[in-house]
Structures are given as structure tokens and as C-alpha cells.
Short mmCIF file of C-alpha atoms in Angstrom, two decimals:
data_model
loop_
_atom_site.label_atom_id
_atom_site.label_comp_id
_atom_site.label_asym_id
_atom_site.label_seq_id
_atom_site.Cartn_x
_atom_site.Cartn_y
_atom_site.Cartn_z
CA MET A 1 -37.22 94.24 17.22
CA LYS A 2 -37.32 92.23 14.05
CA ARG A 3 -35.10 89.20 13.76
CA ALA A 4 -34.18 87.61 10.53
CA ALA A 5 -35.63 84.07 10.53
CA GLU A 6 -32.55 81.95 9.85
CA ILE A 7 -31.78 78.30 10.25
CA ASN A 8 -28.86 77.65 12.55
CA VAL A 9 -26.34 76.19 10.12
CA THR A 10 -23.48 75.72 12.55
CA PRO A 11 -24.21 72.01 13.32
CA LEU A 12 -24.64 71.34 9.60
CA VAL A 13 -21.29 72.91 8.82
CA ASP A 14 -19.69 70.96 11.68
CA VAL A 15 -21.02 67.65 10.39
CA CYS A 16 -19.97 68.47 6.83
CA LEU A 17 -16.45 69.39 7.84
CA VAL A 18 -16.06 66.25 9.94
CA LEU A 19 -17.32 64.04 7.10
CA LEU A 20 -15.00 65.86 4.73
CA ILE A 21 -12.01 65.20 6.97
CA ILE A 22 -13.03 61.53 7.39
CA PHE A 23 -13.20 61.00 3.64
CA MET A 24 -9.94 62.84 3.07
CA ALA A 25 -8.22 60.65 5.67
CA ALA A 26 -9.88 57.44 4.50
CA SER A 27 -8.47 57.82 1.02
CA ARG A 28 -4.92 57.68 2.41
CA VAL A 29 -5.33 54.51 4.46
CA GLN A 30 -4.94 51.00 3.17
CA TYR A 31 -4.46 47.61 4.73
CA GLY A 32 -2.63 44.44 3.80
CA TYR A 33 -0.14 41.74 4.69
CA ASP A 34 3.56 41.79 4.01
CA ALA A 35 4.46 38.51 2.40
CA ALA A 36 7.76 37.09 1.23
CA THR A 37 7.66 36.17 -2.44
CA PRO A 38 8.44 32.53 -3.33
CA ARG A 39 12.12 31.88 -3.81
CA GLU A 40 13.52 28.53 -4.73
CA HIS A 41 16.85 28.88 -3.02
CA ARG A 42 16.31 31.46 -0.37
CA VAL A 43 18.36 31.02 2.75
CA ILE A 44 16.21 31.29 5.80
CA ASP A 45 18.12 33.33 8.35
CA SER A 46 17.83 30.98 11.24
CA PRO A 47 20.75 29.63 13.27
CA VAL A 48 19.31 26.15 13.14
CA ARG A 49 17.74 25.13 9.87
CA GLU A 50 14.20 24.34 10.72
CA ILE A 51 11.73 22.79 8.38
CA PRO A 52 9.31 25.65 7.89
CA VAL A 53 5.66 25.40 8.84
CA VAL A 54 3.38 25.17 5.84
CA VAL A 55 -0.27 26.08 5.93
CA SER A 56 -2.09 24.98 2.83
CA LEU A 57 -5.55 25.54 1.46
CA LYS A 58 -7.13 22.79 -0.57
CA LEU A 59 -9.63 23.19 -3.35
CA ASN A 60 -12.46 21.83 -1.22
CA GLY A 61 -11.76 24.48 1.41
CA ASP A 62 -9.87 22.25 3.84
CA VAL A 63 -6.97 23.89 5.63
CA LEU A 64 -3.89 21.79 6.34
CA LEU A 65 -1.23 22.63 8.89
CA ASP A 66 1.88 20.64 7.97
CA ARG A 67 -0.24 18.19 5.97
CA GLU A 68 -2.66 17.65 8.81
CA ARG A 69 -6.24 18.82 8.48
CA VAL A 70 -7.27 21.57 10.90
CA GLU A 71 -10.85 22.27 11.84
CA PRO A 72 -12.00 25.68 10.66
CA GLY A 73 -11.54 28.15 13.47
CA LEU A 74 -8.76 26.15 15.13
CA LEU A 75 -5.96 27.27 12.82
CA VAL A 76 -5.04 30.34 14.88
CA PRO A 77 -4.46 28.51 18.21
CA ARG A 78 -2.85 25.49 16.52
CA LEU A 79 -0.43 27.58 14.47
CA LYS A 80 0.34 29.71 17.51
CA ALA A 81 1.26 26.56 19.44
CA VAL A 82 3.49 25.29 16.64
CA LEU A 83 5.27 28.64 16.25
CA ALA A 84 5.82 28.94 20.00
CA ASN A 85 8.37 26.10 19.85
CA ARG A 86 10.29 27.57 16.98
CA LYS A 87 13.01 30.13 16.52
CA SER A 88 11.61 31.58 13.34
CA ARG A 89 8.08 32.87 13.07
CA LEU A 90 8.09 32.29 9.35
CA ALA A 91 5.24 30.18 8.04
CA PHE A 92 4.59 29.41 4.42
CA PHE A 93 1.26 29.57 2.74
CA ALA A 94 0.40 27.36 -0.19
CA SER A 95 -2.90 26.96 -1.93
CA ALA A 96 -4.55 24.92 -4.61
CA ASP A 97 -4.44 26.82 -7.89
CA GLY A 98 -8.20 26.76 -8.27
CA ALA A 99 -8.94 28.38 -4.92
CA THR A 100 -10.03 32.01 -5.06
CA TYR A 101 -7.77 34.75 -3.79
CA GLY A 102 -10.51 35.80 -1.38
CA ALA A 103 -10.51 32.36 0.28
CA ALA A 104 -6.72 32.34 0.33
CA MET A 105 -6.53 35.71 2.06
CA ALA A 106 -8.95 34.53 4.74
CA VAL A 107 -6.37 31.86 5.64
CA VAL A 108 -3.48 34.35 5.40
CA ASP A 109 -5.40 36.58 7.83
CA GLN A 110 -5.62 33.69 10.31
CA MET A 111 -1.88 33.05 9.93
CA ASN A 112 -1.25 36.70 10.61
CA ARG A 113 -3.44 36.57 13.71
CA ALA A 114 -1.40 33.61 14.94
CA GLY A 115 1.64 35.88 14.77
CA ALA A 116 3.31 34.28 11.75
CA LYS A 117 5.56 36.03 9.28
CA ILE A 118 4.04 35.05 5.98
CA GLY A 119 5.89 33.54 3.07
CA ILE A 120 4.26 32.44 -0.15
CA ALA A 121 5.14 28.95 -1.33
CA THR A 122 5.14 28.22 -5.03
CA ASN A 123 3.04 25.10 -5.03
CA LEU A 124 0.95 22.92 -2.83
CA MET B 1 -26.90 106.05 19.11
CA GLY B 2 -25.51 103.96 16.33
CA ALA B 3 -28.08 101.58 14.87
CA ALA B 4 -31.17 103.30 16.03
CA ASN B 5 -33.03 103.16 12.78
CA GLY B 6 -35.67 100.77 14.16
CA ILE B 7 -34.65 97.66 12.21
CA GLY B 8 -32.28 95.50 14.30
CA THR B 9 -29.91 93.65 12.02
CA THR B 10 -27.85 90.86 13.50
CA ALA B 11 -24.29 90.95 12.33
CA SER B 12 -23.67 87.45 10.98
CA ILE B 13 -21.38 86.04 8.33
CA ASN B 14 -23.13 84.70 5.30
CA VAL B 15 -22.30 81.01 5.59
CA THR B 16 -24.15 79.81 2.50
CA PRO B 17 -21.08 79.82 0.18
CA LEU B 18 -19.05 78.03 2.87
CA VAL B 19 -21.69 75.34 3.19
CA ASP B 20 -21.87 75.06 -0.59
CA VAL B 21 -18.13 74.56 -0.91
CA CYS B 22 -18.08 72.03 1.93
CA LEU B 23 -20.90 70.00 0.45
CA VAL B 24 -19.29 69.98 -2.98
CA LEU B 25 -15.93 68.87 -1.54
CA LEU B 26 -17.72 66.22 0.50
CA ILE B 27 -19.45 64.86 -2.58
CA ILE B 28 -16.18 64.92 -4.56
CA PHE B 29 -14.40 62.90 -1.88
CA MET B 30 -17.31 60.50 -1.52
CA VAL B 31 -17.18 59.84 -5.26
CA VAL B 32 -13.42 59.75 -5.64
CA THR B 33 -12.58 57.56 -2.61
CA PRO B 34 -14.11 54.33 -3.99
CA MET B 35 -12.50 55.08 -7.36
CA LEU B 36 -9.06 55.38 -5.79
CA ASN B 37 -9.45 51.97 -4.24
CA GLY B 38 -11.55 50.62 -7.04
CA ASP B 39 -9.90 50.27 -10.46
CA GLY B 40 -12.59 47.65 -11.00
CA ILE B 41 -10.90 45.34 -8.52
CA GLU B 42 -12.86 43.80 -5.67
CA ILE B 43 -10.31 43.72 -2.89
CA PRO B 44 -10.85 40.84 -0.45
CA GLN B 45 -11.99 41.74 3.04
CA THR B 46 -10.17 40.29 6.01
CA ARG B 47 -10.36 40.75 9.73
CA ARG B 48 -6.98 41.98 10.85
CA PRO B 49 -4.73 43.27 8.12
CA ALA B 50 -1.83 45.49 9.05
CA LEU B 51 -1.78 49.14 8.12
CA GLU B 52 0.12 49.63 4.87
CA PRO B 53 0.92 53.28 4.37
CA ARG B 54 0.13 54.39 0.86
CA GLU B 55 3.27 55.77 -0.67
CA LYS B 56 3.63 57.48 -3.94
CA GLY B 57 6.51 55.59 -5.47
CA ASP B 58 5.21 52.11 -4.72
CA LEU B 59 4.92 49.69 -7.58
CA ILE B 60 1.36 48.45 -7.96
CA VAL B 61 0.71 45.08 -9.52
CA VAL B 62 -2.96 44.42 -10.14
CA VAL B 63 -4.39 40.96 -10.66
CA ALA B 64 -7.79 41.34 -12.28
CA ALA B 65 -10.39 38.60 -12.04
CA LYS B 66 -10.60 37.98 -15.76
CA SER B 67 -8.43 40.32 -17.75
CA GLY B 68 -4.99 39.29 -16.54
CA TYR B 69 -2.51 41.68 -14.97
CA ARG B 70 -1.98 45.39 -14.73
CA LEU B 71 1.32 47.08 -13.99
CA ASP B 72 1.16 50.75 -13.06
CA GLY B 73 -2.24 51.02 -14.70
CA GLU B 74 -1.33 49.31 -17.95
CA ASN B 75 -2.78 45.97 -19.03
CA VAL B 76 -0.06 43.38 -19.50
CA ASP B 77 0.12 39.64 -20.00
CA LEU B 78 2.24 37.41 -17.81
CA GLY B 79 5.26 37.42 -20.14
CA THR B 80 5.26 41.21 -20.40
CA LEU B 81 4.77 41.48 -16.65
CA ARG B 82 7.88 39.34 -16.04
CA ARG B 83 9.99 41.34 -18.48
CA ARG B 84 8.83 44.70 -17.16
CA LEU B 85 9.33 43.69 -13.51
CA LEU B 86 12.87 42.62 -14.29
CA GLU B 87 13.62 46.02 -15.85
CA LEU B 88 11.95 47.85 -12.97
CA HIS B 89 13.92 45.91 -10.39
CA GLU B 90 17.18 46.65 -12.15
CA ARG B 91 16.39 50.34 -12.17
CA GLU B 92 15.15 50.53 -8.59
CA PRO B 93 15.84 47.38 -6.54
CA LEU B 94 14.44 48.68 -3.26
CA ARG B 95 11.08 49.75 -4.58
CA LYS B 96 8.14 48.49 -2.53
CA VAL B 97 5.52 46.39 -4.24
CA ARG B 98 1.81 46.30 -3.58
CA LEU B 99 -0.22 43.45 -4.97
CA ARG B 100 -3.86 44.33 -5.47
CA ALA B 101 -5.67 41.19 -6.50
CA ASP B 102 -9.35 40.68 -7.08
CA ARG B 103 -10.90 38.33 -4.56
CA ARG B 104 -12.53 36.37 -7.39
CA SER B 105 -9.23 35.75 -9.18
CA SER B 106 -7.73 32.30 -8.85
CA TRP B 107 -4.74 31.54 -6.68
CA ARG B 108 -2.86 30.46 -9.79
CA GLN B 109 -2.98 34.04 -11.14
CA VAL B 110 -1.78 35.47 -7.84
CA ARG B 111 0.90 32.80 -7.43
CA GLU B 112 2.24 33.49 -10.91
CA ALA B 113 2.41 37.20 -10.13
CA MET B 114 4.26 36.44 -6.89
CA THR B 115 6.64 34.10 -8.70
CA SER B 116 7.33 36.78 -11.31
CA LEU B 117 8.08 39.24 -8.52
CA ALA B 118 10.44 36.77 -6.88
CA SER B 119 12.26 35.91 -10.09
CA SER B 120 12.70 39.62 -10.82
CA GLY B 121 14.29 40.06 -7.41
CA PHE B 122 11.51 41.64 -5.36
CA GLU B 123 11.62 39.82 -2.05
CA THR B 124 8.40 40.98 -0.47
CA ALA B 125 5.06 42.27 -1.58
CA ALA B 126 2.18 43.72 0.37
CA LEU B 127 -0.99 41.77 -0.26
CA ILE B 128 -3.62 44.47 -0.08
CA THR B 129 -6.97 43.76 1.53
CA GLU B 130 -9.75 45.77 3.07
CA ARG B 131 -10.48 45.71 6.72
CA LYS B 132 -13.78 44.24 7.79
CA ASP B 133 -14.54 44.44 11.46
CA VAL B 134 -17.39 41.92 11.44
CA PRO B 135 -16.11 38.48 12.49
#
């Protein structure tokens, strides 16, 4: 009995198909943060007008929570604590104009992790 | 006595064309995927962004690191961006906006794009990032 000497291609095909599906799916997924655009006279829908929380990023990289400097890494618990006492989870983000968008988004990510709804403030 | 001619042939499908097609498709997707996200923009990477479903009709505002703004693939300056956004909002007020900004661009550029969106009437925008699982 002669047998044709063939490589077993089934695992190769399996891997290829899986990779193909992964790449097809990956091209449909994207991530981001929903943010309210700055509005000068927007009415915040809260029964009691609260002064909104403002997180700001300074040019030297310092992060301020309501004008008070926060140690890096402590923003998430601190903001969480502040938001816990409030009716609205809205927090505004402001940044120095010279800061890079990458640095800004790192702070926005922390705000998001603290459970804040993010609004963009026009200026620092 | 069917196949009794001495040479035993195994009945198997010729998979070579299938493998060829798969590999070609794989390579096409590998090449095209970064291009879809790319447009020359380095999207910032953050730890826990929310999933933003990619929808066809979404308005895409791009903030490039150096060359200003892009609206639906067309290079525009800030004045043109404002004017065009106003028109677009009048035509379709409920259209969703995605802001794809380069991580090296300054906050001023992004803020001005956000302000233009607000003054045109768009109330929210999705700030697009990439997910990075490393802390």
C-alpha cells in the first residue's frame, strides 16, 4: 500500500481561519469616552444646582481636583469620594493648552474609572 | 472489487487553494486593519475606555498633530471646520460625532475642536482612544 506523503494541513487551516476572524472582528471595534462638549450656558439637569467638580491638568503634569493638587495615582479614589456625596456624576475636565492630548486622555481615563460622566470645560 | 488496481489512493480534498485564499485574506486584513485605524493619527492609549461601536454614519473629526483638522477625510482649517459643522448640524442634528485626535497634538487644538462642536450644536463627542491593558 502506497500512501501519498502529505503534510497535515488541518491545524494550519484552523489557525489561519481563527486569525482571519480575529482580524475581521478587530477592525470593527473601537474604544473611547463619551464627553459633553463645552457649553457656556448649559443647564445641568440636577434638582439642586451643584458646583460641578473640575479636574484640571497643568502644564507641568500636576493634576488638580477642585484646585487642590492630587498625588498621581490618588485621583481615582479621591474623585470617587467627592462624587459619592453628589447627586450628579458629572465632572468637568480642563487642561492647560500646552498639554498633549495623550496626557489629557490619561487623566480622562482616570476620571472615567472613578465613575464620572465627563464634560469638557473650555478653559483652565 | 472496486479499487483493486494496486495503488491505494486516499480520497482527500485538495486544500491548497483554500489555504491560499485564507492566507491572502489574512494578509489583506493584517494590512488593512492598521490603515482603518491609522489615517496617520497616533491614537492615545488608555487603560479603560468604553466600547464605542463603529457606525457608518458617524461624523469623524480628526485632529492631526501638525496639519490641523480633518472633517470626513478632508483637510480643513478651524474656520472652515466651524462653518462646515454648523451646516452639518443643521442638516442632521442627531448625528454622532467621533473625535480622533493625535496623542501628540496640543490640548488647545482639541479644545478648539470641542468648542466648535459645541457652538455648532453637537452636545457630545466620543473621544476615541485605544485600549492598552498594561497598567
